[in-house]
mmCIF file of C-alpha atoms and ligand atoms in Angstrom:
data_model
loop_
_atom_site.group_PDB
_atom_site.id
_atom_site.type_symbol
_atom_site.label_atom_id
_atom_site.label_comp_id
_atom_site.label_asym_id
_atom_site.label_seq_id
_atom_site.Cartn_x
_atom_site.Cartn_y
_atom_site.Cartn_z
ATOM 1 C CA MET A 1 -4.623 12.207 -13.913
ATOM 2 C CA ARG A 2 -4.229 9.080 -16.038
ATOM 3 C CA PRO A 3 -7.461 7.274 -17.036
ATOM 4 C CA LEU A 4 -8.277 3.926 -15.455
ATOM 5 C CA PRO A 5 -7.390 0.962 -17.661
ATOM 6 C CA ILE A 6 -10.696 -0.287 -19.083
ATOM 7 C CA ASP A 7 -9.992 -3.964 -18.493
ATOM 8 C CA THR A 8 -8.809 -3.777 -14.877
ATOM 9 C CA PRO A 9 -10.233 -6.915 -13.256
ATOM 10 C CA LEU A 10 -11.918 -6.645 -9.885
ATOM 11 C CA ALA A 11 -9.183 -8.793 -8.393
ATOM 12 C CA ALA A 12 -5.849 -6.948 -8.351
ATOM 13 C CA PRO A 13 -7.225 -3.413 -8.840
ATOM 14 C CA LEU A 14 -4.882 -0.560 -9.773
ATOM 15 C CA ASP A 15 -5.257 2.913 -8.322
ATOM 16 C CA ARG A 16 -5.352 6.147 -10.324
ATOM 17 C CA LEU A 17 -1.556 6.215 -10.434
ATOM 18 C CA GLN A 18 -1.483 2.583 -11.673
ATOM 19 C CA ARG A 19 -0.259 1.265 -8.328
ATOM 20 C CA PRO A 20 -1.364 -2.279 -7.414
ATOM 21 C CA LEU A 21 -2.600 -3.244 -3.968
ATOM 22 C CA HIS A 22 0.278 -5.340 -2.665
ATOM 23 C CA ASP A 23 0.602 -4.804 1.088
ATOM 24 C CA LEU A 24 -1.817 -4.530 3.975
ATOM 25 C CA ARG A 25 -0.740 -3.122 7.331
ATOM 26 C CA VAL A 26 -3.036 -4.067 10.157
ATOM 27 C CA SER A 27 -3.024 -2.172 13.422
ATOM 28 C CA VAL A 28 -4.347 -4.555 16.069
ATOM 29 C CA THR A 29 -4.502 -2.008 18.903
ATOM 30 C CA ASP A 30 -4.176 1.725 19.458
ATOM 31 C CA ARG A 31 -2.522 1.081 22.849
ATOM 32 C CA CYS A 32 1.202 1.070 23.525
ATOM 33 C CA ASN A 33 3.401 0.547 26.578
ATOM 34 C CA PHE A 34 5.911 3.138 25.284
ATOM 35 C CA ARG A 35 5.416 6.900 25.024
ATOM 36 C CA CYS A 36 7.847 7.748 22.236
ATOM 37 C CA THR A 37 8.198 11.497 22.047
ATOM 38 C CA TYR A 38 7.740 11.473 18.267
ATOM 39 C CA CYS A 39 4.640 9.281 18.280
ATOM 40 C CA MET A 40 2.691 9.214 21.582
ATOM 41 C CA PRO A 41 4.218 11.930 23.781
ATOM 42 C CA LYS A 42 3.328 11.262 27.409
ATOM 43 C CA GLU A 43 2.123 14.817 27.959
ATOM 44 C CA LEU A 44 -0.739 14.065 25.548
ATOM 45 C CA PHE A 45 -1.166 10.327 26.131
ATOM 46 C CA GLY A 46 -1.362 10.301 29.924
ATOM 47 C CA PRO A 47 -3.309 7.998 32.269
ATOM 48 C CA ASP A 48 -6.575 9.736 31.336
ATOM 49 C CA PHE A 49 -6.207 9.343 27.598
ATOM 50 C CA ALA A 50 -9.275 7.666 26.108
ATOM 51 C CA PHE A 51 -8.118 4.747 23.997
ATOM 52 C CA LEU A 52 -10.657 2.842 21.939
ATOM 53 C CA PRO A 53 -13.156 0.853 23.994
ATOM 54 C CA ARG A 54 -12.816 -2.873 23.339
ATOM 55 C CA ASP A 55 -16.070 -3.190 21.402
ATOM 56 C CA GLN A 56 -14.846 -0.636 18.879
ATOM 57 C CA VAL A 57 -11.679 -2.584 18.111
ATOM 58 C CA LEU A 58 -11.924 -5.192 15.363
ATOM 59 C CA SER A 59 -12.121 -8.783 16.615
ATOM 60 C CA PHE A 60 -9.686 -11.379 15.257
ATOM 61 C CA GLU A 61 -12.514 -12.822 13.140
ATOM 62 C CA GLU A 62 -13.219 -9.393 11.642
ATOM 63 C CA ILE A 63 -9.538 -8.774 10.932
ATOM 64 C CA GLU A 64 -9.182 -12.199 9.307
ATOM 65 C CA ARG A 65 -12.235 -11.602 7.121
ATOM 66 C CA ILE A 66 -11.012 -8.212 5.939
ATOM 67 C CA ALA A 67 -7.475 -9.545 5.401
ATOM 68 C CA ARG A 68 -8.821 -12.489 3.409
ATOM 69 C CA VAL A 69 -10.696 -10.133 1.112
ATOM 70 C CA PHE A 70 -7.552 -8.032 0.645
ATOM 71 C CA VAL A 71 -5.678 -11.191 -0.311
ATOM 72 C CA GLU A 72 -8.429 -12.034 -2.802
ATOM 73 C CA LEU A 73 -7.795 -8.579 -4.275
ATOM 74 C CA GLY A 74 -4.118 -9.389 -4.742
ATOM 75 C CA ALA A 75 -2.420 -8.404 -1.480
ATOM 76 C CA GLU A 76 0.606 -10.628 -0.833
ATOM 77 C CA LYS A 77 2.078 -9.174 2.310
ATOM 78 C CA ILE A 78 0.551 -8.409 5.703
ATOM 79 C CA ARG A 79 2.359 -6.496 8.411
ATOM 80 C CA ILE A 80 0.877 -6.507 11.924
ATOM 81 C CA THR A 81 1.443 -3.287 13.811
ATOM 82 C CA GLY A 82 -0.148 -0.940 16.364
ATOM 83 C CA GLY A 83 0.083 0.819 18.893
ATOM 84 C CA GLU A 84 2.203 -1.992 20.218
ATOM 85 C CA PRO A 85 0.864 -5.201 18.661
ATOM 86 C CA LEU A 86 2.271 -7.437 21.405
ATOM 87 C CA VAL A 87 -0.010 -5.822 24.005
ATOM 88 C CA ARG A 88 -3.042 -7.251 22.167
ATOM 89 C CA ARG A 89 -4.095 -10.348 24.088
ATOM 90 C CA ASP A 90 -3.750 -13.719 22.336
ATOM 91 C CA LEU A 91 -2.006 -12.248 19.299
ATOM 92 C CA PRO A 92 -0.622 -15.673 18.226
ATOM 93 C CA VAL A 93 -4.236 -16.764 17.649
ATOM 94 C CA LEU A 94 -4.648 -14.025 15.035
ATOM 95 C CA ILE A 95 -1.277 -14.879 13.501
ATOM 96 C CA GLU A 96 -2.380 -18.487 13.088
ATOM 97 C CA MET A 97 -5.571 -17.356 11.345
ATOM 98 C CA LEU A 98 -3.662 -15.072 8.964
ATOM 99 C CA ALA A 99 -0.935 -17.628 8.310
ATOM 100 C CA ALA A 100 -3.596 -19.957 6.919
ATOM 101 C CA LEU A 101 -4.470 -17.493 4.116
ATOM 102 C CA ARG A 102 -3.085 -18.115 0.639
ATOM 103 C CA ARG A 103 -2.181 -15.586 -2.039
ATOM 104 C CA LEU A 104 -3.853 -15.674 -5.447
ATOM 105 C CA ASP A 105 -0.948 -17.820 -6.698
ATOM 106 C CA GLY A 106 -1.509 -20.299 -3.846
ATOM 107 C CA GLU A 107 1.645 -19.363 -1.937
ATOM 108 C CA PRO A 108 1.669 -18.373 1.761
ATOM 109 C CA LEU A 109 1.557 -14.670 2.564
ATOM 110 C CA ASP A 110 4.596 -12.703 3.573
ATOM 111 C CA LEU A 111 3.464 -12.295 7.196
ATOM 112 C CA THR A 112 5.454 -9.962 9.383
ATOM 113 C CA LEU A 113 5.156 -7.776 12.466
ATOM 114 C CA THR A 114 6.607 -4.522 13.778
ATOM 115 C CA THR A 115 7.142 -4.291 17.533
ATOM 116 C CA ASN A 116 9.032 -2.284 20.118
ATOM 117 C CA GLY A 117 10.456 -5.634 21.223
ATOM 118 C CA SER A 118 9.412 -5.348 24.872
ATOM 119 C CA GLY A 119 7.225 -8.466 24.720
ATOM 120 C CA LEU A 120 9.361 -10.650 22.485
ATOM 121 C CA ARG A 121 11.043 -12.688 25.233
ATOM 122 C CA ARG A 122 7.552 -13.935 26.164
ATOM 123 C CA LEU A 123 5.993 -14.083 22.727
ATOM 124 C CA ALA A 124 8.654 -14.854 20.114
ATOM 125 C CA ASP A 125 8.194 -18.634 20.396
ATOM 126 C CA PRO A 126 4.366 -18.655 20.273
ATOM 127 C CA LEU A 127 4.372 -16.164 17.381
ATOM 128 C CA ARG A 128 6.829 -18.283 15.426
ATOM 129 C CA ALA A 129 4.852 -21.448 16.151
ATOM 130 C CA ALA A 130 1.686 -19.674 14.951
ATOM 131 C CA GLY A 131 3.273 -19.016 11.550
ATOM 132 C CA LEU A 132 4.724 -15.508 11.770
ATOM 133 C CA GLN A 133 7.577 -15.332 9.278
ATOM 134 C CA ARG A 134 9.492 -12.194 10.161
ATOM 135 C CA VAL A 135 9.778 -9.481 12.799
ATOM 136 C CA THR A 136 10.981 -5.901 12.706
ATOM 137 C CA VAL A 137 11.987 -4.401 16.041
ATOM 138 C CA SER A 138 12.112 -0.669 16.688
ATOM 139 C CA LEU A 139 15.142 0.563 18.620
ATOM 140 C CA ASP A 140 16.343 4.161 18.478
ATOM 141 C CA SER A 141 19.597 3.954 20.435
ATOM 142 C CA LEU A 142 21.911 1.633 22.340
ATOM 143 C CA ASP A 143 22.493 4.312 24.935
ATOM 144 C CA ASP A 144 20.035 4.079 27.834
ATOM 145 C CA ALA A 145 19.761 7.821 28.448
ATOM 146 C CA THR A 146 19.125 8.553 24.756
ATOM 147 C CA PHE A 147 16.693 5.652 24.400
ATOM 148 C CA ALA A 148 14.792 6.725 27.527
ATOM 149 C CA ALA A 149 14.530 10.267 26.161
ATOM 150 C CA MET A 150 12.902 8.813 23.052
ATOM 151 C CA ASN A 151 10.708 6.014 24.457
ATOM 152 C CA GLY A 152 9.284 8.201 27.232
ATOM 153 C CA VAL A 153 8.980 5.405 29.821
ATOM 154 C CA ASP A 154 12.639 4.758 30.777
ATOM 155 C CA PHE A 155 12.529 1.430 29.002
ATOM 156 C CA PRO A 156 16.026 -0.162 29.145
ATOM 157 C CA VAL A 157 17.930 -0.950 25.954
ATOM 158 C CA ALA A 158 18.961 -4.345 27.367
ATOM 159 C CA LYS A 159 15.356 -5.585 27.396
ATOM 160 C CA VAL A 160 14.846 -4.757 23.723
ATOM 161 C CA VAL A 161 18.186 -6.343 22.838
ATOM 162 C CA ASP A 162 17.096 -9.420 24.795
ATOM 163 C CA GLY A 163 13.807 -9.425 22.869
ATOM 164 C CA ILE A 164 15.793 -9.423 19.631
ATOM 165 C CA ALA A 165 17.852 -12.362 20.955
ATOM 166 C CA ALA A 166 14.607 -14.175 21.810
ATOM 167 C CA ALA A 167 13.345 -13.614 18.272
ATOM 168 C CA ARG A 168 16.550 -15.052 16.874
ATOM 169 C CA GLU A 169 16.370 -18.062 19.207
ATOM 170 C CA ALA A 170 12.797 -18.630 18.052
ATOM 171 C CA GLY A 171 14.079 -18.907 14.485
ATOM 172 C CA PHE A 172 13.204 -15.531 12.970
ATOM 173 C CA ALA A 173 15.711 -14.553 10.286
ATOM 174 C CA PRO A 174 16.687 -12.077 9.106
ATOM 175 C CA ILE A 175 15.641 -9.683 11.863
ATOM 176 C CA LYS A 176 15.231 -6.039 10.938
ATOM 177 C CA VAL A 177 15.677 -3.162 13.366
ATOM 178 C CA ASN A 178 14.097 0.245 12.721
ATOM 179 C CA MET A 179 15.754 3.359 14.092
ATOM 180 C CA VAL A 180 14.003 6.712 13.770
ATOM 181 C CA VAL A 181 16.664 9.409 13.579
ATOM 182 C CA ARG A 182 15.859 12.766 15.081
ATOM 183 C CA ARG A 183 18.251 15.683 14.814
ATOM 184 C CA GLY A 184 19.891 16.554 18.109
ATOM 185 C CA LEU A 185 18.343 13.605 19.938
ATOM 186 C CA ASN A 186 19.862 10.350 18.689
ATOM 187 C CA GLU A 187 22.165 11.381 15.828
ATOM 188 C CA SER A 188 25.117 10.264 17.923
ATOM 189 C CA SER A 189 23.607 6.755 17.987
ATOM 190 C CA ILE A 190 23.835 6.292 14.193
ATOM 191 C CA LEU A 191 27.349 4.830 14.122
ATOM 192 C CA PRO A 192 27.083 2.752 17.333
ATOM 193 C CA MET A 193 23.828 1.248 16.013
ATOM 194 C CA ALA A 194 25.409 0.527 12.614
ATOM 195 C CA ARG A 195 28.412 -1.175 14.241
ATOM 196 C CA TRP A 196 26.190 -3.227 16.560
ATOM 197 C CA ALA A 197 23.917 -4.317 13.707
ATOM 198 C CA ARG A 198 26.911 -5.409 11.612
ATOM 199 C CA ASP A 199 28.302 -7.393 14.525
ATOM 200 C CA THR A 200 25.031 -9.061 15.464
ATOM 201 C CA GLY A 201 23.798 -9.667 11.911
ATOM 202 C CA VAL A 202 20.518 -7.751 12.132
ATOM 203 C CA ILE A 203 19.449 -5.544 9.217
ATOM 204 C CA LEU A 204 19.337 -1.962 10.449
ATOM 205 C CA ARG A 205 17.030 0.515 8.758
ATOM 206 C CA PHE A 206 17.267 4.207 9.495
ATOM 207 C CA ILE A 207 13.948 6.050 9.246
ATOM 208 C CA GLU A 208 13.756 9.754 8.574
ATOM 209 C CA TYR A 209 11.627 11.392 11.238
ATOM 210 C CA MET A 210 8.243 12.021 9.590
ATOM 211 C CA ASP A 211 5.447 14.534 10.003
ATOM 212 C CA VAL A 212 2.827 11.892 10.734
ATOM 213 C CA GLY A 213 -0.055 13.135 12.857
ATOM 214 C CA HIS A 214 0.190 16.417 14.723
ATOM 215 C CA THR A 215 1.036 15.503 18.281
ATOM 216 C CA ASN A 216 4.801 15.386 17.762
ATOM 217 C CA GLY A 217 5.279 19.035 16.688
ATOM 218 C CA TRP A 218 7.395 17.937 13.698
ATOM 219 C CA ARG A 219 9.744 20.445 12.050
ATOM 220 C CA LEU A 220 11.795 19.859 8.910
ATOM 221 C CA ASP A 221 14.895 20.863 10.887
ATOM 222 C CA ASP A 222 14.434 17.752 13.054
ATOM 223 C CA VAL A 223 14.962 15.467 10.058
ATOM 224 C CA VAL A 224 18.421 14.012 9.432
ATOM 225 C CA PRO A 225 18.322 13.330 5.668
ATOM 226 C CA ALA A 226 19.209 9.835 4.456
ATOM 227 C CA ASP A 227 22.149 11.168 2.398
ATOM 228 C CA GLU A 228 23.737 12.500 5.548
ATOM 229 C CA ILE A 229 23.257 9.174 7.351
ATOM 230 C CA VAL A 230 24.785 7.306 4.391
ATOM 231 C CA ALA A 231 27.775 9.660 4.351
ATOM 232 C CA ARG A 232 28.397 9.194 8.057
ATOM 233 C CA ILE A 233 28.341 5.411 7.788
ATOM 234 C CA ASP A 234 30.342 5.334 4.566
ATOM 235 C CA ALA A 235 33.129 7.405 6.130
ATOM 236 C CA GLU A 236 33.757 4.679 8.707
ATOM 237 C CA MET A 237 32.396 1.526 7.080
ATOM 238 C CA PRO A 238 32.279 1.887 3.270
ATOM 239 C CA ILE A 239 28.910 1.027 1.692
ATOM 240 C CA GLU A 240 27.532 0.807 -1.847
ATOM 241 C CA PRO A 241 23.934 0.904 -3.123
ATOM 242 C CA LEU A 242 21.936 -2.276 -3.756
ATOM 243 C CA GLY A 243 18.946 -2.507 -6.089
ATOM 244 C CA SER A 244 15.435 -2.955 -4.722
ATOM 245 C CA GLN A 245 14.015 -6.472 -4.445
ATOM 246 C CA TYR A 246 10.475 -5.631 -5.506
ATOM 247 C CA ARG A 247 8.257 -2.734 -6.541
ATOM 248 C CA GLY A 248 7.117 -0.793 -3.502
ATOM 249 C CA GLU A 249 10.069 -1.678 -1.276
ATOM 250 C CA VAL A 250 10.313 1.181 1.190
ATOM 251 C CA ALA A 251 13.982 1.056 2.098
ATOM 252 C CA ASN A 252 16.921 2.128 -0.087
ATOM 253 C CA ARG A 253 19.332 -0.701 0.543
ATOM 254 C CA TRP A 254 23.110 -0.384 0.868
ATOM 255 C CA ARG A 255 25.667 -3.139 1.419
ATOM 256 C CA TYR A 256 28.944 -2.995 3.253
ATOM 257 C CA ARG A 257 31.769 -3.267 0.753
ATOM 258 C CA ASP A 258 33.541 -5.775 2.984
ATOM 259 C CA GLY A 259 30.535 -8.125 2.714
ATOM 260 C CA ALA A 260 29.378 -7.673 6.315
ATOM 261 C CA GLY A 261 25.675 -7.301 5.553
ATOM 262 C CA GLU A 262 23.508 -4.331 4.617
ATOM 263 C CA VAL A 263 21.679 -1.255 5.937
ATOM 264 C CA GLY A 264 18.489 0.372 4.723
ATOM 265 C CA LEU A 265 17.366 3.977 4.585
ATOM 266 C CA ILE A 266 13.691 4.903 4.697
ATOM 267 C CA ALA A 267 13.861 8.373 3.232
ATOM 268 C CA SER A 268 10.214 9.281 3.030
ATOM 269 C CA VAL A 269 10.899 12.969 3.651
ATOM 270 C CA SER A 270 14.016 13.663 1.567
ATOM 271 C CA GLN A 271 13.352 11.061 -1.190
ATOM 272 C CA PRO A 272 9.612 10.310 -1.204
ATOM 273 C CA PHE A 273 8.558 7.021 -2.774
ATOM 274 C CA CYS A 274 4.819 7.577 -3.290
ATOM 275 C CA GLY A 275 5.057 6.490 -6.932
ATOM 276 C CA ASP A 276 5.701 2.951 -5.751
ATOM 277 C CA CYS A 277 3.426 2.921 -2.722
ATOM 278 C CA THR A 278 1.349 -0.240 -2.794
ATOM 279 C CA ARG A 279 0.259 -0.151 0.855
ATOM 280 C CA ALA A 280 -3.178 -0.038 2.426
ATOM 281 C CA ARG A 281 -3.589 0.448 6.168
ATOM 282 C CA LEU A 282 -6.299 -0.854 8.445
ATOM 283 C CA SER A 283 -6.673 0.874 11.814
ATOM 284 C CA ALA A 284 -7.591 -0.969 15.016
ATOM 285 C CA GLU A 285 -11.142 0.366 14.727
ATOM 286 C CA GLY A 286 -11.467 -0.890 11.173
ATOM 287 C CA LYS A 287 -10.830 2.190 9.076
ATOM 288 C CA LEU A 288 -9.054 1.771 5.778
ATOM 289 C CA TYR A 289 -6.423 4.421 5.034
ATOM 290 C CA THR A 290 -4.784 4.678 1.647
ATOM 291 C CA CYS A 291 -1.919 6.883 2.866
ATOM 292 C CA LEU A 292 0.030 7.282 6.104
ATOM 293 C CA PHE A 293 -0.821 10.964 5.898
ATOM 294 C CA SER A 294 -4.568 10.644 5.243
ATOM 295 C CA ALA A 295 -6.996 12.683 7.291
ATOM 296 C CA ASP A 296 -9.843 10.184 7.084
ATOM 297 C CA GLY A 297 -10.309 6.477 6.665
ATOM 298 C CA HIS A 298 -13.078 4.423 5.095
ATOM 299 C CA ASP A 299 -15.171 2.594 7.646
ATOM 300 C CA LEU A 300 -14.852 -1.144 6.971
ATOM 301 C CA ARG A 301 -16.069 -2.053 10.458
ATOM 302 C CA ALA A 302 -19.543 -0.795 9.613
ATOM 303 C CA ILE A 303 -19.491 -3.064 6.568
ATOM 304 C CA VAL A 304 -18.316 -6.199 8.379
ATOM 305 C CA ARG A 305 -20.705 -5.600 11.266
ATOM 306 C CA GLY A 306 -23.619 -5.105 8.863
ATOM 307 C CA ASP A 307 -25.095 -7.781 6.638
ATOM 308 C CA ALA A 308 -22.666 -7.315 3.756
ATOM 309 C CA THR A 309 -21.349 -10.374 1.940
ATOM 310 C CA ASP A 310 -17.653 -10.900 1.246
ATOM 311 C CA ALA A 311 -18.364 -9.825 -2.339
ATOM 312 C CA ASP A 312 -19.802 -6.522 -1.046
ATOM 313 C CA LEU A 313 -16.729 -6.026 1.121
ATOM 314 C CA GLN A 314 -14.450 -6.804 -1.811
ATOM 315 C CA GLU A 315 -16.298 -4.312 -3.995
ATOM 316 C CA ALA A 316 -16.093 -1.603 -1.296
ATOM 317 C CA ILE A 317 -12.332 -2.060 -0.864
ATOM 318 C CA ALA A 318 -11.687 -2.218 -4.615
ATOM 319 C CA ARG A 319 -13.716 0.960 -5.103
ATOM 320 C CA VAL A 320 -11.604 2.812 -2.532
ATOM 321 C CA TRP A 321 -8.386 1.544 -4.104
ATOM 322 C CA ARG A 322 -9.365 2.398 -7.679
ATOM 323 C CA VAL A 323 -9.864 6.094 -6.897
ATOM 324 C CA ARG A 324 -6.740 6.340 -4.720
ATOM 325 C CA SER A 325 -4.463 9.152 -5.828
ATOM 326 C CA ASP A 326 -2.557 9.917 -2.590
ATOM 327 C CA ARG A 327 1.050 11.047 -2.860
ATOM 328 C CA TYR A 328 1.397 13.204 0.206
ATOM 329 C CA SER A 329 5.143 12.892 0.659
ATOM 330 C CA GLU A 330 5.791 14.073 -2.895
ATOM 331 C CA LEU A 331 3.622 17.123 -2.298
ATOM 332 C CA ARG A 332 4.971 17.892 1.189
ATOM 333 C CA THR A 333 5.710 21.579 1.777
ATOM 334 C CA ALA A 334 5.760 23.797 4.836
ATOM 335 C CA ALA A 335 2.053 24.443 4.148
ATOM 336 C CA THR A 336 1.024 20.763 4.126
ATOM 337 C CA ALA A 337 2.379 20.331 7.662
ATOM 338 C CA ASP A 338 -0.846 21.890 9.010
ATOM 339 C CA LEU A 339 -3.282 19.658 7.114
ATOM 340 C CA PRO A 340 -5.371 17.247 9.196
ATOM 341 C CA ARG A 341 -3.807 13.775 9.468
ATOM 342 C CA VAL A 342 -4.353 10.514 11.284
ATOM 343 C CA GLU A 343 -1.947 9.872 14.174
ATOM 344 C CA MET A 344 0.750 7.210 13.756
ATOM 345 C CA TYR A 345 -0.291 5.249 16.872
ATOM 346 C CA ALA A 346 -3.721 4.777 15.281
ATOM 347 C CA ILE A 347 -2.478 3.168 12.062
ATOM 348 C CA GLY A 348 0.979 1.965 12.973
ATOM 349 C CA GLY A 349 3.212 3.221 10.179
HETATM 350 N N1 SAM B 1 4.874 -0.235 18.508
HETATM 351 C C1 SAM B 1 5.456 -0.832 17.348
HETATM 352 C C2 SAM B 1 6.885 -0.383 17.178
HETATM 353 O O1 SAM B 1 7.400 0.332 18.056
HETATM 354 O O2 SAM B 1 7.523 -0.763 16.205
HETATM 355 C C3 SAM B 1 4.664 -0.641 16.048
HETATM 356 C C4 SAM B 1 4.037 0.689 15.794
HETATM 357 S S1 SAM B 1 5.175 2.035 15.559
HETATM 358 C C5 SAM B 1 4.057 3.365 15.257
HETATM 359 C C6 SAM B 1 5.870 1.642 13.961
HETATM 360 C C7 SAM B 1 7.129 2.363 13.605
HETATM 361 O O3 SAM B 1 6.832 3.717 13.341
HETATM 362 C C8 SAM B 1 8.213 2.364 14.662
HETATM 363 O O4 SAM B 1 9.427 1.909 14.079
HETATM 364 C C9 SAM B 1 8.320 3.804 15.042
HETATM 365 O O5 SAM B 1 9.615 4.153 15.450
HETATM 366 C C10 SAM B 1 7.924 4.497 13.765
HETATM 367 N N2 SAM B 1 7.478 5.878 13.932
HETATM 368 C C11 SAM B 1 6.557 6.363 14.791
HETATM 369 N N3 SAM B 1 6.427 7.703 14.648
HETATM 370 C C12 SAM B 1 7.292 8.072 13.672
HETATM 371 C C13 SAM B 1 7.623 9.307 13.053
HETATM 372 N N4 SAM B 1 7.057 10.456 13.430
HETATM 373 N N5 SAM B 1 8.537 9.305 12.063
HETATM 374 C C14 SAM B 1 9.135 8.151 11.690
HETATM 375 N N6 SAM B 1 8.849 6.955 12.210
HETATM 376 C C15 SAM B 1 7.952 6.911 13.199
#
């Protein structure tokens, strides 16, 4: 392990692998209206499932306070996630509070949100007006039967596509679409999704199916490696690699050689990118996770609900970040699949 640099200032701390704290992902709810088989399978998340009681979920004021302290520590990007973030009541109010924060250099934050798209027809305008800059919509297929088999609630493709249209009408651009690819389930949707994204001008990002949590029964055989996805697309619509825009960018970007836009590959299984991971995650109940594959989080809710000052909170977060050494995906083996891990619906990816 490399030693800590002696002169690391409190603001902008580096972790043990010299990674700065750049992004914060905030899960605003553990609830979701979908039951994706790879995330919240309905057999386990049925009507009796005990989601967090309301008083255990961070209030907007608590989220804003924690986010502000992260920004004071150098975070420049905040992604709102869940569960399904659009099921949290009055979400635009939180967006407005976060949009008012300023980075250390005085610039607005990069404020974005990941959603299943089901609520965008209703909420795209208010979210945009509140100051949200970008949206990423998850959509795993354009085929209703395949999509239903993945979302677990027979949710129609057309409604998500309409949500994407609503986001565009509200002025969000560019719009990204995330597609989790699972062997044998939606592989046949790779090319139709790529063609549709090219035609509609959204940026499609293929995500390798990951072993987050334990409820999805993940097996390495279920993963379609990014190289294979690239080869399939390239055979029909030639693509070439693009460089990354900034340190910590999760997607490997490729552009169509004919100039018709780009696609991204999030290859966290076959090409792990822990060395550049600058992300912290805050769960709906206020736990800070330093890795998507962590077993435990650090309880920030207890701090904000106690009599701690903002300086105490800043010190607590900086202390967690400075000793961070997580690089789960680089160490992944068959044996690590059994280690305890937080579930994806709790921290939102
Ligand atoms: N409900 C929102 C949504 O659907 O985008 C936000 C939360 S969801 C957990 C965030 C992203 O994680 C989605 O794009 C989802 O497809 C992805 N995801 C969930 N489980 C996954 C897994 N096991 N492997 C890869 N991606 C996963």
